[in-house]
Amino acid sequence: MLTYLIVIVVLALLFDFINGFHDTANAIATSISTRALSPRVAVIMAATLNFVGAIVSSEVAKPLVAALPTPLRLKMASRSLLLLYLQRSFGTY
């Protein structure tokens, strides 16, 4: 059971890390392409503000947590969902 939990947590963190690439790229693309910010400044701002946003508030995650299925359904679906998300994230590169 502990091994299963560790695998799920590692997969979730990996997905979150990969998903951050997409968020950062979307957040800074316009400011770089319009030359409003240099790439270095845009990346530093995105990294800082993403970190601050994660520390300050979890309001975005609350509806998702409320919609989680029961533990039995979660156990059956979690592995396939995380692998699907990881495949989607890697597949876009």
PDB file of N, CA and C in Angstrom:
ATOM      1  N   MET A   1       0.828  -1.196   0.000  1.00  0.00           N
ATOM      2  CA  MET A   1       0.000   0.000   0.000  1.00  0.00           C
ATOM      3  C   MET A   1       0.869   1.255   0.000  1.00  0.00           C
ATOM      4  N   LEU A   2       1.930   1.250   0.789  1.00  0.00           N
ATOM      5  CA  LEU A   2       2.821   2.409   0.840  1.00  0.00           C
ATOM      6  C   LEU A   2       3.518   2.617  -0.497  1.00  0.00           C
ATOM      7  N   THR A   3       3.920   1.538  -1.140  1.00  0.00           N
ATOM      8  CA  THR A   3       4.566   1.643  -2.448  1.00  0.00           C
ATOM      9  C   THR A   3       3.603   2.246  -3.467  1.00  0.00           C
ATOM     10  N   TYR A   4       2.366   1.808  -3.437  1.00  0.00           N
ATOM     11  CA  TYR A   4       1.343   2.335  -4.345  1.00  0.00           C
ATOM     12  C   TYR A   4       1.171   3.839  -4.122  1.00  0.00           C
ATOM     13  N   LEU A   5       1.119   4.257  -2.871  1.00  0.00           N
ATOM     14  CA  LEU A   5       0.967   5.669  -2.537  1.00  0.00           C
ATOM     15  C   LEU A   5       2.168   6.476  -3.024  1.00  0.00           C
ATOM     16  N   ILE A   6       3.357   5.960  -2.840  1.00  0.00           N
ATOM     17  CA  ILE A   6       4.568   6.655  -3.282  1.00  0.00           C
ATOM     18  C   ILE A   6       4.572   6.804  -4.801  1.00  0.00           C
ATOM     19  N   VAL A   7       4.200   5.757  -5.508  1.00  0.00           N
ATOM     20  CA  VAL A   7       4.157   5.819  -6.975  1.00  0.00           C
ATOM     21  C   VAL A   7       3.153   6.870  -7.435  1.00  0.00           C
ATOM     22  N   ILE A   8       1.988   6.906  -6.829  1.00  0.00           N
ATOM     23  CA  ILE A   8       0.958   7.880  -7.203  1.00  0.00           C
ATOM     24  C   ILE A   8       1.443   9.299  -6.926  1.00  0.00           C
ATOM     25  N   VAL A   9       2.066   9.513  -5.789  1.00  0.00           N
ATOM     26  CA  VAL A   9       2.560  10.857  -5.460  1.00  0.00           C
ATOM     27  C   VAL A   9       3.657  11.279  -6.431  1.00  0.00           C
ATOM     28  N   VAL A  10       4.561  10.376  -6.754  1.00  0.00           N
ATOM     29  CA  VAL A  10       5.642  10.700  -7.703  1.00  0.00           C
ATOM     30  C   VAL A  10       5.063  11.013  -9.078  1.00  0.00           C
ATOM     31  N   LEU A  11       4.101  10.229  -9.532  1.00  0.00           N
ATOM     32  CA  LEU A  11       3.472  10.494 -10.824  1.00  0.00           C
ATOM     33  C   LEU A  11       2.727  11.828 -10.817  1.00  0.00           C
ATOM     34  N   ALA A  12       2.058  12.138  -9.729  1.00  0.00           N
ATOM     35  CA  ALA A  12       1.342  13.414  -9.642  1.00  0.00           C
ATOM     36  C   ALA A  12       2.311  14.589  -9.660  1.00  0.00           C
ATOM     37  N   LEU A  13       3.412  14.477  -8.937  1.00  0.00           N
ATOM     38  CA  LEU A  13       4.412  15.548  -8.944  1.00  0.00           C
ATOM     39  C   LEU A  13       5.057  15.698 -10.312  1.00  0.00           C
ATOM     40  N   LEU A  14       5.305  14.588 -10.980  1.00  0.00           N
ATOM     41  CA  LEU A  14       5.869  14.631 -12.325  1.00  0.00           C
ATOM     42  C   LEU A  14       4.901  15.317 -13.283  1.00  0.00           C
ATOM     43  N   PHE A  15       3.631  14.981 -13.187  1.00  0.00           N
ATOM     44  CA  PHE A  15       2.637  15.634 -14.021  1.00  0.00           C
ATOM     45  C   PHE A  15       2.585  17.131 -13.741  1.00  0.00           C
ATOM     46  N   ASP A  16       2.601  17.500 -12.469  1.00  0.00           N
ATOM     47  CA  ASP A  16       2.543  18.911 -12.102  1.00  0.00           C
ATOM     48  C   ASP A  16       3.758  19.665 -12.632  1.00  0.00           C
ATOM     49  N   PHE A  17       4.922  19.049 -12.565  1.00  0.00           N
ATOM     50  CA  PHE A  17       6.150  19.666 -13.077  1.00  0.00           C
ATOM     51  C   PHE A  17       6.061  19.866 -14.583  1.00  0.00           C
ATOM     52  N   ILE A  18       5.606  18.853 -15.302  1.00  0.00           N
ATOM     53  CA  ILE A  18       5.481  18.946 -16.761  1.00  0.00           C
ATOM     54  C   ILE A  18       4.406  19.951 -17.140  1.00  0.00           C
ATOM     55  N   ASN A  19       3.309  19.953 -16.421  1.00  0.00           N
ATOM     56  CA  ASN A  19       2.234  20.899 -16.701  1.00  0.00           C
ATOM     57  C   ASN A  19       2.701  22.336 -16.482  1.00  0.00           C
ATOM     58  N   GLY A  20       3.633  22.541 -15.574  1.00  0.00           N
ATOM     59  CA  GLY A  20       4.200  23.870 -15.342  1.00  0.00           C
ATOM     60  C   GLY A  20       4.907  24.419 -16.566  1.00  0.00           C
ATOM     61  N   PHE A  21       5.507  23.536 -17.364  1.00  0.00           N
ATOM     62  CA  PHE A  21       6.131  24.003 -18.601  1.00  0.00           C
ATOM     63  C   PHE A  21       5.100  24.678 -19.498  1.00  0.00           C
ATOM     64  N   HIS A  22       3.929  24.045 -19.611  1.00  0.00           N
ATOM     65  CA  HIS A  22       2.874  24.593 -20.458  1.00  0.00           C
ATOM     66  C   HIS A  22       2.368  25.927 -19.897  1.00  0.00           C
ATOM     67  N   ASP A  23       2.146  25.974 -18.593  1.00  0.00           N
ATOM     68  CA  ASP A  23       1.638  27.197 -17.983  1.00  0.00           C
ATOM     69  C   ASP A  23       2.613  28.350 -18.156  1.00  0.00           C
ATOM     70  N   THR A  24       3.875  28.087 -17.922  1.00  0.00           N
ATOM     71  CA  THR A  24       4.875  29.141 -18.052  1.00  0.00           C
ATOM     72  C   THR A  24       4.976  29.618 -19.490  1.00  0.00           C
ATOM     73  N   ALA A  25       4.977  28.698 -20.424  1.00  0.00           N
ATOM     74  CA  ALA A  25       5.070  29.082 -21.830  1.00  0.00           C
ATOM     75  C   ALA A  25       3.874  29.930 -22.238  1.00  0.00           C
ATOM     76  N   ASN A  26       2.687  29.543 -21.818  1.00  0.00           N
ATOM     77  CA  ASN A  26       1.497  30.319 -22.159  1.00  0.00           C
ATOM     78  C   ASN A  26       1.510  31.687 -21.490  1.00  0.00           C
ATOM     79  N   ALA A  27       2.011  31.751 -20.279  1.00  0.00           N
ATOM     80  CA  ALA A  27       1.994  33.003 -19.534  1.00  0.00           C
ATOM     81  C   ALA A  27       2.986  34.022 -20.088  1.00  0.00           C
ATOM     82  N   ILE A  28       4.095  33.578 -20.618  1.00  0.00           N
ATOM     83  CA  ILE A  28       5.124  34.536 -21.029  1.00  0.00           C
ATOM     84  C   ILE A  28       5.231  34.729 -22.539  1.00  0.00           C
ATOM     85  N   ALA A  29       4.533  33.934 -23.324  1.00  0.00           N
ATOM     86  CA  ALA A  29       4.684  34.009 -24.782  1.00  0.00           C
ATOM     87  C   ALA A  29       4.329  35.382 -25.342  1.00  0.00           C
ATOM     88  N   THR A  30       3.236  35.954 -24.895  1.00  0.00           N
ATOM     89  CA  THR A  30       2.814  37.243 -25.431  1.00  0.00           C
ATOM     90  C   THR A  30       3.780  38.347 -25.044  1.00  0.00           C
ATOM     91  N   SER A  31       4.203  38.363 -23.793  1.00  0.00           N
ATOM     92  CA  SER A  31       5.099  39.439 -23.372  1.00  0.00           C
ATOM     93  C   SER A  31       6.457  39.363 -24.060  1.00  0.00           C
ATOM     94  N   ILE A  32       6.909  38.168 -24.387  1.00  0.00           N
ATOM     95  CA  ILE A  32       8.176  38.037 -25.104  1.00  0.00           C
ATOM     96  C   ILE A  32       7.988  38.367 -26.586  1.00  0.00           C
ATOM     97  N   SER A  33       6.928  37.860 -27.194  1.00  0.00           N
ATOM     98  CA  SER A  33       6.734  38.074 -28.629  1.00  0.00           C
ATOM     99  C   SER A  33       6.459  39.531 -28.966  1.00  0.00           C
ATOM    100  N   THR A  34       5.855  40.269 -28.045  1.00  0.00           N
ATOM    101  CA  THR A  34       5.628  41.697 -28.272  1.00  0.00           C
ATOM    102  C   THR A  34       6.805  42.542 -27.807  1.00  0.00           C
ATOM    103  N   ARG A  35       7.821  41.881 -27.288  1.00  0.00           N
ATOM    104  CA  ARG A  35       9.037  42.534 -26.788  1.00  0.00           C
ATOM    105  C   ARG A  35       8.764  43.476 -25.618  1.00  0.00           C
ATOM    106  N   ALA A  36       7.698  43.207 -24.883  1.00  0.00           N
ATOM    107  CA  ALA A  36       7.416  43.986 -23.684  1.00  0.00           C
ATOM    108  C   ALA A  36       8.396  43.625 -22.573  1.00  0.00           C
ATOM    109  N   LEU A  37       8.814  42.354 -22.548  1.00  0.00           N
ATOM    110  CA  LEU A  37       9.796  41.888 -21.566  1.00  0.00           C
ATOM    111  C   LEU A  37      10.856  41.067 -22.274  1.00  0.00           C
ATOM    112  N   SER A  38      12.040  41.082 -21.715  1.00  0.00           N
ATOM    113  CA  SER A  38      13.075  40.192 -22.238  1.00  0.00           C
ATOM    114  C   SER A  38      12.754  38.769 -21.777  1.00  0.00           C
ATOM    115  N   PRO A  39      13.249  37.762 -22.485  1.00  0.00           N
ATOM    116  CA  PRO A  39      12.975  36.381 -22.060  1.00  0.00           C
ATOM    117  C   PRO A  39      13.404  36.097 -20.623  1.00  0.00           C
ATOM    118  N   ARG A  40      14.548  36.608 -20.232  1.00  0.00           N
ATOM    119  CA  ARG A  40      15.037  36.364 -18.863  1.00  0.00           C
ATOM    120  C   ARG A  40      14.077  36.947 -17.824  1.00  0.00           C
ATOM    121  N   VAL A  41      13.670  38.196 -18.007  1.00  0.00           N
ATOM    122  CA  VAL A  41      12.762  38.845 -17.058  1.00  0.00           C
ATOM    123  C   VAL A  41      11.411  38.131 -17.040  1.00  0.00           C
ATOM    124  N   ALA A  42      10.916  37.741 -18.206  1.00  0.00           N
ATOM    125  CA  ALA A  42       9.616  37.065 -18.282  1.00  0.00           C
ATOM    126  C   ALA A  42       9.654  35.725 -17.558  1.00  0.00           C
ATOM    127  N   VAL A  43      10.728  34.958 -17.729  1.00  0.00           N
ATOM    128  CA  VAL A  43      10.825  33.653 -17.060  1.00  0.00           C
ATOM    129  C   VAL A  43      10.955  33.835 -15.554  1.00  0.00           C
ATOM    130  N   ILE A  44      11.750  34.808 -15.126  1.00  0.00           N
ATOM    131  CA  ILE A  44      11.903  35.054 -13.684  1.00  0.00           C
ATOM    132  C   ILE A  44      10.576  35.482 -13.080  1.00  0.00           C
ATOM    133  N   MET A  45       9.853  36.368 -13.770  1.00  0.00           N
ATOM    134  CA  MET A  45       8.546  36.787 -13.260  1.00  0.00           C
ATOM    135  C   MET A  45       7.568  35.619 -13.194  1.00  0.00           C
ATOM    136  N   ALA A  46       7.536  34.791 -14.236  1.00  0.00           N
ATOM    137  CA  ALA A  46       6.616  33.654 -14.250  1.00  0.00           C
ATOM    138  C   ALA A  46       6.937  32.673 -13.132  1.00  0.00           C
ATOM    139  N   ALA A  47       8.218  32.377 -12.947  1.00  0.00           N
ATOM    140  CA  ALA A  47       8.610  31.438 -11.890  1.00  0.00           C
ATOM    141  C   ALA A  47       8.260  31.986 -10.515  1.00  0.00           C
ATOM    142  N   THR A  48       8.563  33.244 -10.288  1.00  0.00           N
ATOM    143  CA  THR A  48       8.286  33.851  -8.988  1.00  0.00           C
ATOM    144  C   THR A  48       6.790  33.903  -8.709  1.00  0.00           C
ATOM    145  N   LEU A  49       6.020  34.356  -9.679  1.00  0.00           N
ATOM    146  CA  LEU A  49       4.584  34.500  -9.454  1.00  0.00           C
ATOM    147  C   LEU A  49       3.867  33.154  -9.383  1.00  0.00           C
ATOM    148  N   ASN A  50       4.323  32.149 -10.122  1.00  0.00           N
ATOM    149  CA  ASN A  50       3.740  30.807  -9.981  1.00  0.00           C
ATOM    150  C   ASN A  50       4.004  30.252  -8.594  1.00  0.00           C
ATOM    151  N   PHE A  51       5.204  30.460  -8.083  1.00  0.00           N
ATOM    152  CA  PHE A  51       5.533  29.987  -6.734  1.00  0.00           C
ATOM    153  C   PHE A  51       4.706  30.720  -5.684  1.00  0.00           C
ATOM    154  N   VAL A  52       4.642  32.033  -5.782  1.00  0.00           N
ATOM    155  CA  VAL A  52       3.868  32.822  -4.817  1.00  0.00           C
ATOM    156  C   VAL A  52       2.392  32.429  -4.875  1.00  0.00           C
ATOM    157  N   GLY A  53       1.865  32.250  -6.075  1.00  0.00           N
ATOM    158  CA  GLY A  53       0.466  31.849  -6.208  1.00  0.00           C
ATOM    159  C   GLY A  53       0.175  30.502  -5.572  1.00  0.00           C
ATOM    160  N   ALA A  54       1.109  29.574  -5.697  1.00  0.00           N
ATOM    161  CA  ALA A  54       0.918  28.253  -5.086  1.00  0.00           C
ATOM    162  C   ALA A  54       0.993  28.325  -3.570  1.00  0.00           C
ATOM    163  N   ILE A  55       1.816  29.213  -3.049  1.00  0.00           N
ATOM    164  CA  ILE A  55       1.958  29.344  -1.599  1.00  0.00           C
ATOM    165  C   ILE A  55       0.782  30.099  -0.993  1.00  0.00           C
ATOM    166  N   VAL A  56       0.335  31.147  -1.664  1.00  0.00           N
ATOM    167  CA  VAL A  56      -0.671  32.040  -1.092  1.00  0.00           C
ATOM    168  C   VAL A  56      -2.078  31.448  -1.113  1.00  0.00           C
ATOM    169  N   SER A  57      -2.454  30.778  -2.190  1.00  0.00           N
ATOM    170  CA  SER A  57      -3.845  30.368  -2.328  1.00  0.00           C
ATOM    171  C   SER A  57      -3.964  28.974  -2.926  1.00  0.00           C
ATOM    172  N   SER A  58      -4.984  28.275  -2.477  1.00  0.00           N
ATOM    173  CA  SER A  58      -5.311  26.972  -3.058  1.00  0.00           C
ATOM    174  C   SER A  58      -6.759  26.954  -3.528  1.00  0.00           C
ATOM    175  N   GLU A  59      -7.323  28.120  -3.791  1.00  0.00           N
ATOM    176  CA  GLU A  59      -8.730  28.220  -4.174  1.00  0.00           C
ATOM    177  C   GLU A  59      -9.038  27.492  -5.476  1.00  0.00           C
ATOM    178  N   VAL A  60      -8.095  27.452  -6.399  1.00  0.00           N
ATOM    179  CA  VAL A  60      -8.333  26.784  -7.677  1.00  0.00           C
ATOM    180  C   VAL A  60      -8.491  25.280  -7.470  1.00  0.00           C
ATOM    181  N   ALA A  61      -7.749  24.721  -6.528  1.00  0.00           N
ATOM    182  CA  ALA A  61      -7.778  23.278  -6.314  1.00  0.00           C
ATOM    183  C   ALA A  61      -8.993  22.812  -5.508  1.00  0.00           C
ATOM    184  N   LYS A  62      -9.621  23.678  -4.753  1.00  0.00           N
ATOM    185  CA  LYS A  62     -10.726  23.250  -3.882  1.00  0.00           C
ATOM    186  C   LYS A  62     -11.894  22.620  -4.634  1.00  0.00           C
ATOM    187  N   PRO A  63     -12.374  23.170  -5.750  1.00  0.00           N
ATOM    188  CA  PRO A  63     -13.466  22.487  -6.473  1.00  0.00           C
ATOM    189  C   PRO A  63     -13.041  21.124  -7.015  1.00  0.00           C
ATOM    190  N   LEU A  64     -11.787  21.003  -7.402  1.00  0.00           N
ATOM    191  CA  LEU A  64     -11.316  19.712  -7.897  1.00  0.00           C
ATOM    192  C   LEU A  64     -11.274  18.679  -6.777  1.00  0.00           C
ATOM    193  N   VAL A  65     -10.827  19.090  -5.618  1.00  0.00           N
ATOM    194  CA  VAL A  65     -10.782  18.169  -4.481  1.00  0.00           C
ATOM    195  C   VAL A  65     -12.189  17.759  -4.075  1.00  0.00           C
ATOM    196  N   ALA A  66     -13.124  18.685  -4.124  1.00  0.00           N
ATOM    197  CA  ALA A  66     -14.509  18.371  -3.761  1.00  0.00           C
ATOM    198  C   ALA A  66     -15.129  17.384  -4.746  1.00  0.00           C
ATOM    199  N   ALA A  67     -14.650  17.375  -5.987  1.00  0.00           N
ATOM    200  CA  ALA A  67     -15.215  16.496  -7.002  1.00  0.00           C
ATOM    201  C   ALA A  67     -14.541  15.130  -7.059  1.00  0.00           C
ATOM    202  N   LEU A  68     -13.563  14.889  -6.195  1.00  0.00           N
ATOM    203  CA  LEU A  68     -12.877  13.595  -6.215  1.00  0.00           C
ATOM    204  C   LEU A  68     -13.848  12.464  -5.906  1.00  0.00           C
ATOM    205  N   PRO A  69     -13.690  11.358  -6.579  1.00  0.00           N
ATOM    206  CA  PRO A  69     -14.590  10.225  -6.331  1.00  0.00           C
ATOM    207  C   PRO A  69     -14.259   9.524  -5.009  1.00  0.00           C
ATOM    208  N   THR A  70     -15.051   8.539  -4.690  1.00  0.00           N
ATOM    209  CA  THR A  70     -14.830   7.773  -3.476  1.00  0.00           C
ATOM    210  C   THR A  70     -13.487   7.057  -3.548  1.00  0.00           C
ATOM    211  N   PRO A  71     -12.917   6.651  -2.410  1.00  0.00           N
ATOM    212  CA  PRO A  71     -11.596   6.004  -2.422  1.00  0.00           C
ATOM    213  C   PRO A  71     -11.506   4.773  -3.326  1.00  0.00           C
ATOM    214  N   LEU A  72     -12.553   3.988  -3.400  1.00  0.00           N
ATOM    215  CA  LEU A  72     -12.495   2.794  -4.241  1.00  0.00           C
ATOM    216  C   LEU A  72     -12.390   3.170  -5.715  1.00  0.00           C
ATOM    217  N   ARG A  73     -13.240   4.091  -6.174  1.00  0.00           N
ATOM    218  CA  ARG A  73     -13.167   4.525  -7.566  1.00  0.00           C
ATOM    219  C   ARG A  73     -11.870   5.262  -7.845  1.00  0.00           C
ATOM    220  N   LEU A  74     -11.389   6.026  -6.879  1.00  0.00           N
ATOM    221  CA  LEU A  74     -10.123   6.736  -7.052  1.00  0.00           C
ATOM    222  C   LEU A  74      -8.971   5.754  -7.196  1.00  0.00           C
ATOM    223  N   LYS A  75      -8.986   4.706  -6.398  1.00  0.00           N
ATOM    224  CA  LYS A  75      -7.923   3.705  -6.476  1.00  0.00           C
ATOM    225  C   LYS A  75      -7.913   3.040  -7.852  1.00  0.00           C
ATOM    226  N   MET A  76      -9.079   2.768  -8.401  1.00  0.00           N
ATOM    227  CA  MET A  76      -9.159   2.103  -9.696  1.00  0.00           C
ATOM    228  C   MET A  76      -8.765   3.041 -10.840  1.00  0.00           C
ATOM    229  N   ALA A  77      -9.077   4.323 -10.712  1.00  0.00           N
ATOM    230  CA  ALA A  77      -8.879   5.244 -11.827  1.00  0.00           C
ATOM    231  C   ALA A  77      -7.596   6.057 -11.749  1.00  0.00           C
ATOM    232  N   SER A  78      -7.006   6.189 -10.588  1.00  0.00           N
ATOM    233  CA  SER A  78      -5.898   7.121 -10.422  1.00  0.00           C
ATOM    234  C   SER A  78      -4.690   6.784 -11.286  1.00  0.00           C
ATOM    235  N   ARG A  79      -4.341   5.525 -11.333  1.00  0.00           N
ATOM    236  CA  ARG A  79      -3.168   5.132 -12.114  1.00  0.00           C
ATOM    237  C   ARG A  79      -3.364   5.444 -13.594  1.00  0.00           C
ATOM    238  N   SER A  80      -4.498   5.085 -14.135  1.00  0.00           N
ATOM    239  CA  SER A  80      -4.726   5.318 -15.563  1.00  0.00           C
ATOM    240  C   SER A  80      -4.859   6.802 -15.874  1.00  0.00           C
ATOM    241  N   LEU A  81      -5.482   7.567 -15.003  1.00  0.00           N
ATOM    242  CA  LEU A  81      -5.619   8.996 -15.246  1.00  0.00           C
ATOM    243  C   LEU A  81      -4.267   9.705 -15.212  1.00  0.00           C
ATOM    244  N   LEU A  82      -3.455   9.394 -14.225  1.00  0.00           N
ATOM    245  CA  LEU A  82      -2.144  10.031 -14.150  1.00  0.00           C
ATOM    246  C   LEU A  82      -1.276   9.660 -15.338  1.00  0.00           C
ATOM    247  N   LEU A  83      -1.328   8.414 -15.746  1.00  0.00           N
ATOM    248  CA  LEU A  83      -0.545   8.014 -16.914  1.00  0.00           C
ATOM    249  C   LEU A  83      -1.062   8.700 -18.176  1.00  0.00           C
ATOM    250  N   LEU A  84      -2.366   8.867 -18.287  1.00  0.00           N
ATOM    251  CA  LEU A  84      -2.937   9.573 -19.427  1.00  0.00           C
ATOM    252  C   LEU A  84      -2.482  11.031 -19.451  1.00  0.00           C
ATOM    253  N   TYR A  85      -2.506  11.693 -18.305  1.00  0.00           N
ATOM    254  CA  TYR A  85      -2.050  13.078 -18.231  1.00  0.00           C
ATOM    255  C   TYR A  85      -0.572  13.196 -18.572  1.00  0.00           C
ATOM    256  N   LEU A  86       0.235  12.281 -18.057  1.00  0.00           N
ATOM    257  CA  LEU A  86       1.663  12.309 -18.364  1.00  0.00           C
ATOM    258  C   LEU A  86       1.903  12.095 -19.855  1.00  0.00           C
ATOM    259  N   GLN A  87       1.158  11.185 -20.446  1.00  0.00           N
ATOM    260  CA  GLN A  87       1.321  10.917 -21.877  1.00  0.00           C
ATOM    261  C   GLN A  87       0.925  12.155 -22.676  1.00  0.00           C
ATOM    262  N   ARG A  88      -0.128  12.818 -22.276  1.00  0.00           N
ATOM    263  CA  ARG A  88      -0.564  14.036 -22.969  1.00  0.00           C
ATOM    264  C   ARG A  88       0.484  15.129 -22.837  1.00  0.00           C
ATOM    265  N   SER A  89       1.066  15.260 -21.654  1.00  0.00           N
ATOM    266  CA  SER A  89       2.059  16.307 -21.435  1.00  0.00           C
ATOM    267  C   SER A  89       3.327  16.033 -22.239  1.00  0.00           C
ATOM    268  N   PHE A  90       3.801  14.794 -22.222  1.00  0.00           N
ATOM    269  CA  PHE A  90       4.992  14.477 -23.008  1.00  0.00           C
ATOM    270  C   PHE A  90       4.694  14.505 -24.504  1.00  0.00           C
ATOM    271  N   GLY A  91       3.489  14.168 -24.885  1.00  0.00           N
ATOM    272  CA  GLY A  91       3.128  14.109 -26.288  1.00  0.00           C
ATOM    273  C   GLY A  91       3.064  15.460 -26.969  1.00  0.00           C
ATOM    274  N   THR A  92       2.986  16.542 -26.188  1.00  0.00           N
ATOM    275  CA  THR A  92       2.913  17.864 -26.804  1.00  0.00           C
ATOM    276  C   THR A  92       4.281  18.449 -27.091  1.00  0.00           C
ATOM    277  N   TYR A  93       5.331  17.769 -26.694  1.00  0.00           N
ATOM    278  CA  TYR A  93       6.687  18.288 -26.974  1.00  0.00           C
ATOM    279  C   TYR A  93       7.269  17.638 -28.187  1.00  0.00           C
TER     280      TYR A  93
END
